[in-house]
Each structure stands twice: as C-alpha cells, then as structure tokens.
Coordinates of N, CA and C in Angstrom, one line a residue:
Chain A
N184 N 19.2 52.2 19.1 CA 19.7 52.1 20.5 C 21.3 52.3 20.4
A185 N 21.8 53.2 19.6 CA 23.2 53.3 19.5 C 23.8 53.9 20.8
G186 N 23.2 54.9 21.4 CA 23.7 55.5 22.6 C 24.9 56.4 22.3
V187 N 26.1 56.0 22.9 CA 27.3 56.8 22.7 C 28.3 55.9 21.8
T188 N 28.7 56.4 20.7 CA 29.5 55.7 19.8 C 30.9 56.3 19.7
Q189 N 32.0 55.5 19.9 CA 33.3 56.0 19.8 C 34.1 55.3 18.7
T190 N 34.8 56.1 18.0 CA 35.7 55.6 16.9 C 37.1 56.2 17.0
P191 N 38.2 55.5 16.8 CA 38.2 54.0 16.5 C 38.1 53.3 17.9
K192 N 38.1 52.0 17.8 CA 38.1 51.2 19.0 C 39.5 50.9 19.5
F193 N 40.4 50.8 18.6 CA 41.8 50.6 18.9 C 42.7 51.5 18.0
Q194 N 43.8 51.9 18.5 CA 44.8 52.7 17.7 C 46.2 52.6 18.3
V195 N 47.1 52.4 17.4 CA 48.5 52.5 17.8 C 49.2 53.6 17.1
L196 N 49.9 54.5 17.8 CA 50.5 55.6 17.3 C 52.0 55.6 17.6
K197 N 52.8 56.3 16.9 CA 54.2 56.6 17.2 C 54.2 57.9 18.0
T198 N 55.2 58.1 18.8 CA 55.4 59.3 19.5 C 55.5 60.5 18.5
G199 N 54.8 61.5 18.8 CA 54.8 62.7 18.0 C 53.7 62.8 16.9
Q200 N 53.1 61.6 16.7 CA 51.9 61.6 15.7 C 50.7 62.3 16.4
S201 N 49.8 62.7 15.5 CA 48.6 63.3 16.0 C 47.4 62.4 15.6
M202 N 46.3 62.5 16.3 CA 45.1 61.8 15.9 C 43.9 62.4 16.6
T203 N 42.7 62.2 16.1 CA 41.5 62.6 16.7 C 40.6 61.5 17.0
L204 N 40.1 61.4 18.3 CA 39.2 60.4 18.7 C 37.8 61.0 18.6
Q205 N 36.9 60.2 17.9 CA 35.5 60.7 17.7 C 34.5 60.2 18.6
C206 N 33.5 61.0 19.0 CA 32.4 60.5 19.8 C 31.2 61.2 19.4
A207 N 30.1 60.4 19.3 CA 28.8 60.9 18.9 C 27.7 60.2 19.8
Q208 N 26.7 61.0 20.2 CA 25.6 60.4 21.0 C 24.3 60.8 20.3
D209 N 23.4 59.9 20.4 CA 22.1 60.1 19.8 C 20.9 60.3 20.8
M210 N 21.2 60.7 22.0 CA 20.2 60.8 23.1 C 19.9 62.2 23.3
N211 N 20.3 63.1 22.5 CA 20.0 64.6 22.7 C 20.5 65.1 24.0
H212 N 21.6 64.5 24.5 CA 22.1 65.0 25.8 C 22.9 66.3 25.5
N213 N 22.8 67.2 26.6 CA 23.5 68.5 26.4 C 25.0 68.5 26.9
S214 N 25.3 67.6 27.8 CA 26.7 67.5 28.3 C 27.4 66.3 27.8
M215 N 28.7 66.5 27.4 CA 29.5 65.4 27.0 C 30.9 65.5 27.7
Y216 N 31.6 64.4 27.8 CA 32.8 64.3 28.6 C 33.8 63.4 27.9
W217 N 35.1 63.7 28.1 CA 36.1 62.8 27.8 C 36.9 62.4 29.0
Y218 N 37.1 61.1 29.2 CA 37.9 60.6 30.3 C 39.0 59.7 29.8
R219 N 40.0 59.5 30.7 CA 41.0 58.5 30.4 C 41.0 57.6 31.6
Q220 N 41.2 56.3 31.4 CA 41.3 55.3 32.4 C 42.6 54.5 32.4
D221 N 43.3 54.6 33.5 CA 44.6 53.9 33.5 C 44.5 52.8 34.6
P222 N 45.3 51.8 34.5 CA 45.2 50.7 35.5 C 45.4 51.1 36.9
G223 N 44.5 50.7 37.8 CA 44.6 51.0 39.2 C 44.1 52.4 39.6
M224 N 43.7 53.1 38.6 CA 43.2 54.5 38.9 C 41.8 54.6 38.5
G225 N 41.1 55.6 39.1 CA 39.7 55.9 38.7 C 39.8 56.6 37.4
L226 N 38.6 56.8 36.8 CA 38.5 57.6 35.6 C 38.9 59.1 35.9
R227 N 39.7 59.7 35.0 CA 40.1 61.1 35.2 C 39.5 61.9 34.0
L228 N 38.9 63.0 34.4 CA 38.3 63.8 33.4 C 39.3 64.6 32.6
I229 N 39.2 64.6 31.3 CA 40.2 65.4 30.5 C 39.6 66.7 30.1
Y230 N 38.4 66.7 29.5 CA 37.7 67.9 29.1 C 36.2 67.5 29.2
Y231 N 35.4 68.5 29.3 CA 33.9 68.3 29.2 C 33.3 69.5 28.5
S232 N 32.1 69.3 28.1 CA 31.3 70.3 27.4 C 29.9 70.3 28.0
A233 N 29.6 71.4 28.7 CA 28.3 71.4 29.4 C 27.2 71.7 28.4
S234 N 27.5 72.3 27.3 CA 26.5 72.5 26.3 C 27.2 72.8 24.9
E235 N 26.4 72.7 23.9 CA 26.9 73.0 22.5 C 27.6 74.3 22.5
G236 N 28.8 74.4 22.0 CA 29.6 75.6 21.9 C 30.4 76.0 23.1
T237 N 30.4 75.1 24.1 CA 31.3 75.4 25.3 C 32.1 74.2 25.6
T238 N 33.3 74.4 26.0 CA 34.2 73.4 26.5 C 35.0 73.9 27.7
D239 N 35.3 72.9 28.6 CA 36.1 73.3 29.8 C 37.1 72.2 30.1
K240 N 38.2 72.6 30.8 CA 39.2 71.7 31.2 C 38.7 70.9 32.4
G241 N 39.2 69.6 32.4 CA 39.0 68.8 33.5 C 40.2 68.7 34.4
E242 N 40.4 67.5 34.9 CA 41.6 67.3 35.8 C 42.9 67.1 35.1
V243 N 42.9 66.5 33.9 CA 44.1 66.3 33.2 C 44.1 66.7 31.7
P244 N 44.0 68.0 31.4 CA 43.8 68.5 30.0 C 45.1 68.6 29.2
N245 N 46.3 68.6 29.9 CA 47.5 68.9 29.1 C 47.8 67.9 28.1
G246 N 48.0 68.3 26.8 CA 48.3 67.5 25.7 C 47.1 67.1 24.9
Y247 N 46.0 67.7 25.2 CA 44.7 67.4 24.5 C 44.0 68.6 24.1
N248 N 43.2 68.5 23.1 CA 42.3 69.6 22.7 C 41.0 68.9 22.3
V249 N 39.9 69.7 22.4 CA 38.6 69.1 22.1 C 37.8 70.1 21.3
S250 N 36.8 69.5 20.6 CA 35.9 70.3 19.8 C 34.5 69.8 20.0
R251 N 33.5 70.7 20.4 CA 32.1 70.3 20.4 C 31.5 70.7 19.1
L252 N 31.5 69.8 18.1 CA 31.2 70.2 16.7 C 29.7 70.5 16.6
N253 N 28.9 69.9 17.4 CA 27.5 70.2 17.4 C 26.9 69.5 18.6
K254 N 25.6 69.4 18.8 CA 25.1 68.8 20.0 C 25.5 67.3 20.1
R255 N 25.6 66.6 19.0 CA 25.8 65.2 19.0 C 27.3 64.8 19.1
E256 N 28.2 65.6 18.7 CA 29.6 65.2 18.5 C 30.5 66.0 19.4
F257 N 31.5 65.2 19.9 CA 32.5 65.8 20.8 C 33.8 65.1 20.5
S258 N 34.8 65.7 19.9 CA 36.0 65.0 19.5 C 37.2 65.4 20.5
L259 N 38.1 64.5 20.6 CA 39.3 64.7 21.4 C 40.5 64.5 20.5
R260 N 41.4 65.5 20.5 CA 42.6 65.5 19.6 C 43.9 65.5 20.4
L261 N 44.8 64.6 20.0 CA 46.1 64.6 20.5 C 47.0 65.2 19.5
E262 N 47.6 66.3 19.7 CA 48.4 67.0 18.7 C 49.7 66.4 18.5
S263 N 50.4 65.9 19.6 CA 51.7 65.3 19.5 C 51.7 64.2 20.5
A264 N 51.4 63.0 20.1 CA 51.2 61.9 21.1 C 52.5 61.6 21.9
A265 N 52.3 61.3 23.1 CA 53.4 60.9 24.0 C 53.1 59.6 24.7
P266 N 54.1 58.8 25.0 CA 53.9 57.5 25.6 C 53.0 57.6 26.9
S267 N 53.1 58.7 27.6 CA 52.2 58.9 28.8 C 50.7 59.0 28.5
Q268 N 50.4 59.1 27.2 CA 49.0 59.2 26.8 C 48.5 57.8 26.4
T269 N 49.3 56.8 26.6 CA 48.7 55.4 26.4 C 47.7 55.2 27.5
S270 N 46.5 54.9 27.0 CA 45.4 54.7 28.0 C 44.2 54.2 27.2
V271 N 43.1 54.0 28.0 CA 41.8 53.8 27.4 C 41.0 55.1 27.6
Y272 N 40.4 55.5 26.5 CA 39.7 56.8 26.5 C 38.2 56.5 26.4
F273 N 37.4 57.1 27.2 CA 36.0 57.0 27.2 C 35.3 58.3 27.0
C274 N 34.3 58.3 26.2 CA 33.4 59.4 26.0 C 32.1 59.1 26.7
A275 N 31.5 60.1 27.3 CA 30.2 60.0 28.0 C 29.3 61.2 27.8
S276 N 28.1 61.0 28.0 CA 27.1 62.1 27.8 C 26.0 61.9 28.9
R277 N 25.3 63.0 29.1 CA 24.2 63.0 30.1 C 23.4 64.3 29.9
W278 N 22.2 64.2 30.5 CA 21.5 65.5 30.8 C 22.0 66.0 32.1
T279 N 22.2 67.3 32.2 CA 22.8 67.9 33.4 C 21.7 68.7 34.1
D280 N 20.5 68.7 33.7 CA 19.5 69.5 34.4 C 18.6 68.6 35.3
S281 N 19.0 67.4 35.5 CA 18.2 66.5 36.4 C 19.1 65.4 36.9
N282 N 18.7 64.6 37.8 CA 19.4 63.5 38.3 C 19.4 62.3 37.3
Q283 N 20.2 62.5 36.3 CA 20.3 61.4 35.3 C 21.7 60.9 35.2
P284 N 21.9 59.6 35.0 CA 23.3 59.1 35.0 C 24.0 59.4 33.7
Q285 N 25.3 59.3 33.7 CA 26.1 59.4 32.5 C 26.0 58.1 31.7
H286 N 26.0 58.2 30.4 CA 26.0 57.1 29.5 C 27.4 57.1 28.8
F287 N 28.0 55.9 28.7 CA 29.4 55.8 28.2 C 29.4 55.0 26.9
G288 N 30.4 55.4 26.1 CA 30.8 54.6 25.0 C 31.7 53.4 25.4
D289 N 32.1 52.5 24.4 CA 32.8 51.4 24.8 C 34.3 51.6 24.9
G290 N 34.8 52.8 24.6 CA 36.1 53.2 24.8 C 37.0 53.1 23.5
T291 N 38.1 53.8 23.5 CA 39.2 53.7 22.5 C 40.4 53.3 23.2
R292 N 41.0 52.2 22.8 CA 42.3 51.7 23.4 C 43.4 52.3 22.6
L293 N 44.2 53.2 23.2 CA 45.2 53.9 22.5 C 46.6 53.5 23.0
S294 N 47.5 53.1 22.2 CA 48.9 52.8 22.6 C 49.8 53.8 21.8
I295 N 50.7 54.4 22.5 CA 51.7 55.3 21.9 C 53.1 54.7 22.1
L296 N 53.7 54.4 21.0 CA 55.0 53.7 21.1 C 56.2 54.7 21.0
Chain B
K19 N 39.0 69.2 48.0 CA 38.9 68.4 46.7 C 38.3 67.0 47.1
Q20 N 37.3 66.6 46.4 CA 36.6 65.3 46.6 C 37.6 64.2 46.3
E21 N 37.7 63.2 47.3 CA 38.4 62.0 47.1 C 37.5 60.8 47.4
V22 N 37.6 59.8 46.5 CA 36.8 58.7 46.6 C 37.6 57.4 46.8
T23 N 37.2 56.6 47.8 CA 37.9 55.3 48.1 C 36.9 54.2 48.0
Q24 N 37.3 53.1 47.4 CA 36.5 51.9 47.3 C 37.2 50.8 47.9
I25 N 36.5 50.1 48.8 CA 37.1 49.0 49.5 C 36.1 47.8 49.5
P26 N 36.5 46.5 49.2 CA 37.9 46.2 48.8 C 38.3 46.5 47.4
A27 N 39.5 46.4 47.0 CA 39.9 46.6 45.6 C 39.5 45.5 44.8
A28 N 39.5 44.3 45.4 CA 39.1 43.1 44.7 C 38.5 42.1 45.7
L29 N 37.6 41.3 45.1 CA 36.8 40.4 45.9 C 36.4 39.2 45.1
S30 N 36.7 38.0 45.6 CA 36.3 36.7 44.9 C 35.5 35.9 45.9
V31 N 34.3 35.5 45.5 CA 33.4 34.8 46.4 C 32.7 33.7 45.6
P32 N 32.2 32.7 46.2 CA 31.4 31.7 45.5 C 30.0 32.2 45.2
E33 N 29.5 31.6 44.2 CA 28.1 32.0 43.7 C 27.1 31.8 44.9
G34 N 26.2 32.7 44.9 CA 25.1 32.6 45.9 C 25.3 33.5 47.1
E35 N 26.5 34.0 47.3 CA 26.7 34.8 48.5 C 26.1 36.2 48.3
N36 N 25.8 36.8 49.5 CA 25.4 38.2 49.5 C 26.6 39.1 49.7
L37 N 26.7 40.2 49.0 CA 28.0 41.0 49.1 C 27.7 42.4 49.4
V38 N 28.7 43.0 50.0 CA 28.6 44.5 50.2 C 29.9 45.1 49.7
L39 N 29.7 46.1 48.8 CA 30.9 46.8 48.3 C 30.8 48.2 48.9
N40 N 31.9 48.8 49.3 CA 32.0 50.0 50.0 C 32.6 51.2 49.2
C41 N 32.0 52.3 49.4 CA 32.5 53.5 48.8 C 32.5 54.7 49.8
S42 N 33.6 55.3 50.0 CA 33.7 56.5 50.9 C 34.2 57.7 50.2
F43 N 33.7 58.9 50.6 CA 34.0 60.1 49.9 C 34.3 61.2 51.0
T44 N 35.1 62.1 50.7 CA 35.5 63.1 51.7 C 34.7 64.3 51.8
D45 N 34.0 64.7 50.7 CA 33.2 65.9 50.7 C 31.7 65.5 50.7
S46 N 31.0 65.8 51.7 CA 29.6 65.3 51.8 C 28.6 66.2 51.0
A47 N 29.1 67.3 50.5 CA 28.2 68.2 49.7 C 28.1 67.7 48.3
I48 N 27.3 66.6 48.2 CA 27.1 66.0 46.9 C 25.7 66.2 46.4
Y49 N 25.5 66.1 45.1 CA 24.2 66.2 44.5 C 23.6 64.9 44.4
N50 N 24.3 63.9 44.0 CA 23.9 62.5 44.0 C 25.1 61.6 44.0
L51 N 24.9 60.3 44.1 CA 26.0 59.4 44.0 C 25.6 58.3 43.0
Q52 N 26.5 57.9 42.1 CA 26.1 56.9 41.1 C 27.0 55.7 41.3
W53 N 26.4 54.5 41.0 CA 27.2 53.3 40.9 C 27.1 52.8 39.5
F54 N 28.3 52.3 39.0 CA 28.4 51.8 37.7 C 29.1 50.4 37.7
R55 N 28.8 49.7 36.6 CA 29.5 48.4 36.4 C 30.3 48.5 35.1
Q56 N 31.5 47.9 35.1 CA 32.3 47.9 34.0 C 32.8 46.5 33.7
D57 N 32.4 46.0 32.5 CA 32.8 44.6 32.1 C 34.2 44.8 31.4
P58 N 35.0 43.7 31.4 CA 36.3 43.8 30.7 C 36.2 44.3 29.3
G59 N 37.0 45.3 28.9 CA 37.0 45.8 27.6 C 35.8 46.5 27.1
K60 N 35.0 46.9 28.1 CA 33.8 47.6 27.8 C 33.7 49.0 28.5
G61 N 32.7 49.7 28.1 CA 32.4 51.0 28.8 C 31.7 50.7 30.1
L62 N 31.3 51.8 30.8 CA 30.6 51.7 32.0 C 29.1 51.8 31.8
T63 N 28.4 51.0 32.7 CA 26.9 50.9 32.6 C 26.4 51.4 33.9
S64 N 25.5 52.4 33.9 CA 24.9 52.9 35.1 C 24.0 51.8 35.8
L65 N 24.2 51.6 37.1 CA 23.4 50.6 37.9 C 22.4 51.4 38.7
L66 N 22.8 52.3 39.5 CA 21.9 53.0 40.4 C 22.4 54.4 40.6
L67 N 21.4 55.3 40.8 CA 21.8 56.7 41.1 C 20.9 57.1 42.3
I68 N 21.6 57.5 43.4 CA 20.9 57.9 44.6 C 21.0 59.4 44.7
Q69 N 19.9 60.0 44.8 CA 19.9 61.5 45.0 C 20.3 61.8 46.4
S70 N 20.7 63.0 46.6 CA 21.2 63.4 47.9 C 20.1 63.4 49.0
S71 N 18.9 63.5 48.6 CA 17.8 63.5 49.5 C 17.3 62.0 49.9
Q72 N 17.9 61.1 49.2 CA 17.4 59.7 49.3 C 18.4 58.9 50.2
R73 N 17.9 57.8 50.8 CA 18.8 57.0 51.6 C 19.2 55.7 50.9
E74 N 18.4 55.3 50.0 CA 18.7 54.1 49.2 C 17.9 54.0 47.9
Q75 N 18.5 53.1 47.0 CA 17.8 52.8 45.8 C 18.0 51.3 45.5
T76 N 16.9 50.8 44.9 CA 17.0 49.3 44.6 C 16.7 49.1 43.2
S77 N 17.4 48.1 42.6 CA 17.1 47.6 41.3 C 17.4 46.1 41.2
G78 N 16.3 45.3 41.2 CA 16.5 43.9 41.2 C 17.2 43.4 42.4
R79 N 18.4 42.7 42.2 CA 19.1 42.2 43.3 C 20.1 43.2 43.9
L80 N 20.1 44.4 43.4 CA 21.0 45.4 43.8 C 20.3 46.4 44.7
N81 N 21.0 46.8 45.8 CA 20.5 47.9 46.7 C 21.7 48.8 47.0
A82 N 21.5 50.1 46.8 CA 22.6 51.0 47.1 C 22.1 51.9 48.2
S83 N 22.9 52.2 49.2 CA 22.5 53.1 50.3 C 23.5 54.3 50.3
L84 N 23.0 55.4 50.9 CA 23.8 56.6 50.9 C 23.7 57.2 52.3
D85 N 24.8 57.5 52.9 CA 24.9 58.2 54.2 C 25.8 59.4 53.9
K86 N 25.2 60.5 53.6 CA 25.9 61.7 53.2 C 26.8 62.2 54.3
S87 N 26.2 62.3 55.5 CA 26.9 62.9 56.7 C 28.2 62.2 57.0
S88 N 28.2 60.8 56.8 CA 29.4 60.1 57.1 C 30.3 59.9 55.9
G89 N 29.8 60.3 54.7 CA 30.6 60.2 53.5 C 30.7 58.7 53.0
R90 N 29.6 58.0 53.1 CA 29.7 56.6 52.7 C 28.5 56.1 51.9
S91 N 28.8 55.2 51.0 CA 27.7 54.5 50.2 C 28.1 53.1 50.2
T92 N 27.1 52.2 50.2 CA 27.3 50.8 50.0 C 26.5 50.2 48.9
L93 N 27.0 49.3 48.2 CA 26.3 48.5 47.1 C 26.1 47.1 47.6
Y94 N 24.9 46.7 47.8 CA 24.6 45.4 48.3 C 24.1 44.5 47.1
I95 N 24.7 43.4 46.9 CA 24.3 42.5 45.8 C 23.8 41.2 46.5
A96 N 22.6 40.9 46.2 CA 22.0 39.7 46.8 C 22.2 38.5 45.9
A97 N 22.4 37.3 46.5 CA 22.4 36.1 45.7 C 23.3 36.2 44.5
S98 N 24.5 36.4 44.7 CA 25.5 36.7 43.6 C 25.5 35.6 42.6
Q99 N 25.7 36.0 41.3 CA 25.8 35.1 40.2 C 27.1 35.3 39.4
P100 N 27.6 34.3 38.7 CA 28.8 34.5 37.9 C 28.7 35.7 36.9
G101 N 27.5 36.0 36.4 CA 27.3 37.1 35.6 C 27.5 38.5 36.2
D102 N 27.6 38.5 37.6 CA 27.8 39.7 38.3 C 29.3 40.1 38.3
S103 N 30.1 39.2 37.8 CA 31.6 39.4 37.8 C 31.9 40.6 36.9
A104 N 32.5 41.6 37.5 CA 32.8 42.9 36.8 C 33.5 43.8 37.8
T105 N 33.9 45.0 37.3 CA 34.4 46.0 38.2 C 33.3 47.0 38.5
Y106 N 33.1 47.3 39.8 CA 32.0 48.2 40.2 C 32.7 49.5 40.7
L107 N 32.2 50.6 40.1 CA 32.7 51.9 40.5 C 31.6 52.8 41.0
C108 N 32.0 53.6 42.0 CA 31.1 54.6 42.5 C 31.6 56.0 42.2
A109 N 30.7 57.0 42.1 CA 31.1 58.3 41.6 C 30.1 59.3 42.2
P110 N 30.5 60.0 43.3 CA 29.7 61.1 43.7 C 29.7 62.3 42.8
D111 N 28.6 63.0 42.7 CA 28.4 64.1 41.8 C 28.3 65.3 42.7
S112 N 29.3 66.2 42.7 CA 29.3 67.4 43.6 C 28.4 68.5 43.0
G113 N 28.0 68.3 41.7 CA 27.2 69.3 41.1 C 28.0 70.5 40.6
S114 N 29.3 70.4 40.9 CA 30.2 71.5 40.4 C 30.5 71.2 39.0
N115 N 30.0 72.0 38.0 CA 30.2 71.8 36.6 C 29.8 70.4 36.2
Y116 N 29.0 69.8 37.0 CA 28.4 68.5 36.6 C 29.5 67.4 36.4
Q117 N 30.5 67.5 37.3 CA 31.6 66.5 37.2 C 31.4 65.4 38.2
L118 N 31.7 64.2 37.8 CA 31.7 63.1 38.7 C 33.2 62.9 39.1
I119 N 33.4 62.5 40.4 CA 34.7 62.1 40.9 C 34.6 60.6 41.1
W120 N 35.6 59.9 40.6 CA 35.5 58.4 40.5 C 36.5 57.7 41.5
G121 N 35.9 56.6 42.1 CA 36.8 55.7 42.8 C 37.5 54.8 41.8
A122 N 38.5 54.1 42.3 CA 39.3 53.1 41.4 C 38.5 51.8 41.2
G123 N 37.5 51.6 41.9 CA 36.6 50.4 41.7 C 36.9 49.2 42.5
T124 N 36.0 48.3 42.6 CA 36.1 47.0 43.2 C 35.9 45.9 42.1
K125 N 37.0 45.1 41.9 CA 36.9 44.1 40.9 C 36.3 42.8 41.6
L126 N 35.1 42.4 41.1 CA 34.4 41.3 41.7 C 34.4 40.1 40.8
I127 N 34.8 39.0 41.4 CA 34.7 37.7 40.7 C 33.8 36.8 41.5
I128 N 32.8 36.3 40.8 CA 31.9 35.3 41.4 C 32.2 33.9 40.8
K129 N 32.6 33.0 41.7 CA 33.0 31.7 41.2 C 31.8 30.8 41.1
P130 N 31.6 30.0 40.0 CA 30.5 29.1 39.9 C 30.6 28.0 40.9

C-alpha cells in the first residue's frame, strides 16, 4: 500500500544549487503531477505528464524541469535554486480516463537559503 | 480561467456541531469536483468526488453537493469530531489536460 512515494521529505539548499525531487507511484496510473504549495495559496501545478513519454507545463513551470522516466516515476529538477522556490512540493498521480481522484505523496519540504 | 474560492478560510467549532464548508468556482464547465483533506505536514487525501452529472455524494458523515449552474459546492460534516480537524480543499476538474484548479482551503479546528 505504498501509493505515491516522494523523496526526500526535507531538504535545505543554498541559492544556486541544484537538486532533483523523486516521485514514484505503484498504482499503475498513467498521469502524474508536480505541485507546489505556499502558505495562503492553493496548490499550483508546475508540470504534469498525461502519459509515459509526455510532459507539459502547468501554471508555474519557470525554474523547473521534469522527467517521466517510466510509467512509475516522475522527477522534478531545480537547476539553480532560488529563495522563491522555497515551498512544499507534492507529487500526485491518477487515472485520467475516468472519474478517479488524484492520489498524493506526503510532500517534500524544501528551503532555499 | 477557472478561479476557486473557499469560504470561510478558517473555522473553529466545538465538537458535535454540524458544519458546512463552501466552495465556489467561476467556470461551470467542469468534469467533476473533488474534495480533499490535508492534515498538517501531510499530503492530500481524497474525500469525495462528484461527477458533473451528479448532485451529491456521501461518505459516512460527509456529504458533498454540487450545483454546476451556480458554480457552487458544499461539504457538509455531520456530528463533527476532533479528528476532523484538518484543512479541506476543493478542486474542480475542467477536463482540460486533466488539471485540477485548487482553492486555498478551509482550516477546520474541532474543539473537544
């Protein structure tokens, strides 16, 4: 019953450093999503992947890149971290061919100093 | 562009009360609407999903209604318990690239 697994859970970076947030799901879902959540705001979509081999920009893609490595895994990369990217990052997955809800990981809390 | 508003932003009530959380959205052309719960430091857990053709969905003490034409959904919580304390978020699904648009949530505190 792993569901959606995100690593790491916490990370502190210095401005300009790079890192990759990992996400894996074991539910055979075809769509995967990366969101960021900031205080007082709703979740904002960074990138999504409707199926293996495809990725598309969401609402706030600047400063991020993604890779849909296979059906299970969807990673988010910060090439040159900025303080404005301090946030909680959530990965989610779902079936997109029916009325099924999204399933979320527990998040990665990222601080950029 | 779909915009979602949740009112109130925060709510604190004694245990046992029945509650209504509100969600409004600007674009009524939705595929479904989902309600989620978020506990502190955790991810989101799906509570209810109402398809566009449905008026309401029930799960235990939770009942969600949907009025597409007026752009509104409500989440009714019966006989609230301290364990219901969490942030509740609604998200209409416009079906466009399967993206959800999120409200900022209602932070609910149930006092014992």
